[in-house]
Short mmCIF file of C-alpha atoms in Angstrom, two decimals:
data_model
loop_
_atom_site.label_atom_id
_atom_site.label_comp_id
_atom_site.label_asym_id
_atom_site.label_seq_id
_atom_site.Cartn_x
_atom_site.Cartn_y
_atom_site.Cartn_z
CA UNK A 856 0.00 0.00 0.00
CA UNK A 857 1.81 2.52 -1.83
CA UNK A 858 1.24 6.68 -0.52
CA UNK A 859 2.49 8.36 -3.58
CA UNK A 860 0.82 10.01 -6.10
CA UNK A 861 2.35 7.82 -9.30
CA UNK A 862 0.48 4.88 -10.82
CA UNK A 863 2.83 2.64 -12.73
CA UNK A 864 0.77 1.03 -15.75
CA UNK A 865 1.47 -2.17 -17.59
CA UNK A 866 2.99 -0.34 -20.71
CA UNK A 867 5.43 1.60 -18.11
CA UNK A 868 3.94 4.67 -18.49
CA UNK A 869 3.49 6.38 -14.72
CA UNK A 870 0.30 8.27 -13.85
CA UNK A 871 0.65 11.45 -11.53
CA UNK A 872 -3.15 12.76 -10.80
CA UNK A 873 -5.59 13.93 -8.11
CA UNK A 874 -7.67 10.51 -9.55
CA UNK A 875 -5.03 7.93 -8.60
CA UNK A 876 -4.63 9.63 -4.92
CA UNK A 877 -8.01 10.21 -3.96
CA UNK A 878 -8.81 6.18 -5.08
CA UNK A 879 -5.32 5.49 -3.28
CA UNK A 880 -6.34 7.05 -0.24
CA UNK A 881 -10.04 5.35 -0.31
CA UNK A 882 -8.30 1.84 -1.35
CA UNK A 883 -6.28 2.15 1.74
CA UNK A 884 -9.09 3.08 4.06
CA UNK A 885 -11.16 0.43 2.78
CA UNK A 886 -8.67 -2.70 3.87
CA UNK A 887 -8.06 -0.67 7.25
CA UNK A 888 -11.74 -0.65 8.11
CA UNK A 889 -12.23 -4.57 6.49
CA UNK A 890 -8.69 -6.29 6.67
CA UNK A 891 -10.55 -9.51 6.15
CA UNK A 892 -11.35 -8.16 2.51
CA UNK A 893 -8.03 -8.83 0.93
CA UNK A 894 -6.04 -11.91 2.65
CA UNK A 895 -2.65 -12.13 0.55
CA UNK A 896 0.87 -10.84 -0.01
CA UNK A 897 1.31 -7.36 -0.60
CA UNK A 898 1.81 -8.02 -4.14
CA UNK A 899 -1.55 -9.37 -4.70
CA UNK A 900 -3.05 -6.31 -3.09
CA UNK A 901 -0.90 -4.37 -5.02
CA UNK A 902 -2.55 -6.39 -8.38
CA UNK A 903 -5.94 -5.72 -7.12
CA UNK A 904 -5.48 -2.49 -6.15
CA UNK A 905 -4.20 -1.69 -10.19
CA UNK A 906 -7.23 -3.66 -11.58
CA UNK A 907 -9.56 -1.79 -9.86
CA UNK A 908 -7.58 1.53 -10.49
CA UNK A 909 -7.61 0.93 -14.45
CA UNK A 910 -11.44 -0.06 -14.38
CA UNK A 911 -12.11 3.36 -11.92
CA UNK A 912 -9.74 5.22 -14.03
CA UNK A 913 -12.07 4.06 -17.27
CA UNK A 914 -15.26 5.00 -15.82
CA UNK A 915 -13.89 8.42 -15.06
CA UNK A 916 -12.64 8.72 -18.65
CA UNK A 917 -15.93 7.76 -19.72
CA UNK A 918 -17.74 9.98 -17.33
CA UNK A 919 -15.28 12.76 -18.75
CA UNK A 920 -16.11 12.03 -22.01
CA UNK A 921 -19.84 12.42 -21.63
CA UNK A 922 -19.58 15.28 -19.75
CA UNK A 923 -17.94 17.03 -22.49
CA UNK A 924 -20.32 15.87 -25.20
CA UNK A 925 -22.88 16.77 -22.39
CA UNK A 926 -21.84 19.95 -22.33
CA UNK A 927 -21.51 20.54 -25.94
CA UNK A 928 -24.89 19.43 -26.41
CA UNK A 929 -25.78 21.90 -24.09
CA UNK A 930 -23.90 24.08 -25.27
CA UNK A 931 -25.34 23.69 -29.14
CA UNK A 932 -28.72 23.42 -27.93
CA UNK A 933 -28.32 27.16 -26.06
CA UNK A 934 -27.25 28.62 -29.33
CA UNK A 935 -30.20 27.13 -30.96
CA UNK A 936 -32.57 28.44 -28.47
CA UNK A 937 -30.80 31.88 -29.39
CA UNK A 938 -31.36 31.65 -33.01
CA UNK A 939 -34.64 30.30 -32.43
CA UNK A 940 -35.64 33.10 -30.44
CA UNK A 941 -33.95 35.16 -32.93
CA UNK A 942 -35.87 34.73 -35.42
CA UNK A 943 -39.18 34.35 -34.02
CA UNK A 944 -38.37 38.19 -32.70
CA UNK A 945 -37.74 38.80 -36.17
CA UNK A 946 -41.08 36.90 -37.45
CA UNK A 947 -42.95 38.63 -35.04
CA UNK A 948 -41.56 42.11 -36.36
CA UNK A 949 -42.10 40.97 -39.81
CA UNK A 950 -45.59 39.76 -38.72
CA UNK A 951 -46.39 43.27 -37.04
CA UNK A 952 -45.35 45.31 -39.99
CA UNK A 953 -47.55 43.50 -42.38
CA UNK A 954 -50.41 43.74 -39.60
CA UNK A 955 -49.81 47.32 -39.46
CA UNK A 956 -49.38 47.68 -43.90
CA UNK A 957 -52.69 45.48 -43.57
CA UNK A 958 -54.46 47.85 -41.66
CA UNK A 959 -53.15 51.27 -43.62
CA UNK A 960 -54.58 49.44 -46.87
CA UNK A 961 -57.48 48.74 -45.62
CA UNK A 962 -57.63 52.27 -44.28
CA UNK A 963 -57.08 53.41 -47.80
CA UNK A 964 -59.43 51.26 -49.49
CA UNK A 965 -61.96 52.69 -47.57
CA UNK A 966 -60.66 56.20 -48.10
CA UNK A 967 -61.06 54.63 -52.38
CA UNK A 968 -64.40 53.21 -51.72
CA UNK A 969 -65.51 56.83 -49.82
CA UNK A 970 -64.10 59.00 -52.14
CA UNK A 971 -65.78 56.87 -55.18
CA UNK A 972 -68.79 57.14 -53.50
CA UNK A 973 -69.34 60.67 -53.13
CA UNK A 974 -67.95 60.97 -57.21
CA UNK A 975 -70.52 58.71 -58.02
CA UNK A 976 -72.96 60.76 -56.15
CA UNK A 977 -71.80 63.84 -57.85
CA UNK A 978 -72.31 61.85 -60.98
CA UNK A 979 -75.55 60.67 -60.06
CA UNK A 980 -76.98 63.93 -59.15
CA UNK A 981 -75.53 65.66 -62.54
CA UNK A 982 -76.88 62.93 -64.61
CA UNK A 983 -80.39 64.19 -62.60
CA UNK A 984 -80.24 67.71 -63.14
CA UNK A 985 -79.03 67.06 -66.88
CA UNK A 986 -82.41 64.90 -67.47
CA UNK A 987 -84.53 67.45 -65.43
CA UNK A 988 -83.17 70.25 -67.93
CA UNK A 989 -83.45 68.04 -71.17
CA UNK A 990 -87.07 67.48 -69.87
CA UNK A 991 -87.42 71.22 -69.45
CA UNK A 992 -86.39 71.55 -72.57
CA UNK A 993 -87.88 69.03 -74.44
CA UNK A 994 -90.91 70.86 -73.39
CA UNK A 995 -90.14 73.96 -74.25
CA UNK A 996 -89.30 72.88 -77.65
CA UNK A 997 -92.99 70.87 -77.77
CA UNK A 998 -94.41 74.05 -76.76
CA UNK A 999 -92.38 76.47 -78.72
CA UNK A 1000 -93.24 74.18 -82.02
CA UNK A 1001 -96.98 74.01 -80.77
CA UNK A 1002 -96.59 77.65 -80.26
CA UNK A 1003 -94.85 78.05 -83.87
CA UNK A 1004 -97.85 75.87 -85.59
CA UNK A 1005 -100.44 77.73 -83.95
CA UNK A 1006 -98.91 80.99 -85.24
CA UNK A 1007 -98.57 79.34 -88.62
CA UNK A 1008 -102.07 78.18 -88.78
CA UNK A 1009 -103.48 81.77 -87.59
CA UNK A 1010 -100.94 83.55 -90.11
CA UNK A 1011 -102.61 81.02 -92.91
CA UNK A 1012 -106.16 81.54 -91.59
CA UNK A 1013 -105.34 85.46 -91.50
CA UNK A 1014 -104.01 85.58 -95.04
CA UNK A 1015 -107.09 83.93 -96.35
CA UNK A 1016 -110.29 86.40 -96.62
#
């Protein structure tokens, strides 16, 4: 039961890390509370203790790893959100501008329609006078021509003796 801070792995390469202490430290602490967990030679503690370093030290690479995709997931999903909230700010813009162009044509359509309206009005009442003063007229002309034959017919009569 080694106290430094160096794993020595099977390819030679030695480990220095925070890891292999703290599961050095709880290795230890585990055969001092259960002594009866690990009968043997040093040497096969020493195996043990390396077996179950390299499977801990796995899982934490593993955990690592995930975290890190974890957090990039995370990270793309936040970016996302933005650009999804992005453009629904702009949509909604977009959307409120063509409410508000909606509204100021329908404003002037109705300004079209109201204005047409009172032209066809105008019209309408011209077109009235115009017939009242070809009615007036028309009768004037049927009376001036009855007035003109009756003048004719007395000029004959008076001419005739």
């Amino acid at each position: 039961m080694s106290t430094s801070n160096t794993f020595d792995t099977e390819d030679g390469t030695i480990v220095t890390s925070d890891l292999f202490k703290k599961f050095q430290d709880a290795f230890d602490i585990t055969l001092q509370n259960n002594p009866g967990i690990l009968p043997g030679a040093p040497s096969i503690i020493e195996s043990v203790q390396n077996a179950l370093f390299k499977v801990h030290k796995k899982s934490v690479e593993k955990e690592s790893s995930m975290r890190k995709q974890l957090e990039k997931v995370r990270s793309e999903k936040e970016t996302m959100e933005k650009e999804l909230t992005k453009e629904m700010g702009t949509l909604a813009m977009r959307r409120n501008e063509m409410s508000k162009e909606l509204e100021a044509a329908k404003a002037e359509k109705e300004r079209v329609e109201e204005s047409l309206q009172k032209q066809l009005e105008g019209i309408q009442a011209i077109k009235t006078d115009l017939e009242l003063k070809m009615n007036d007229a028309t009768a004037e002309r049927k009376s001036l021509q009855n007035i003109s034959a009756s003048s004719q017919s007395h000029v004959w009569n008076w001419r005739l003796p």
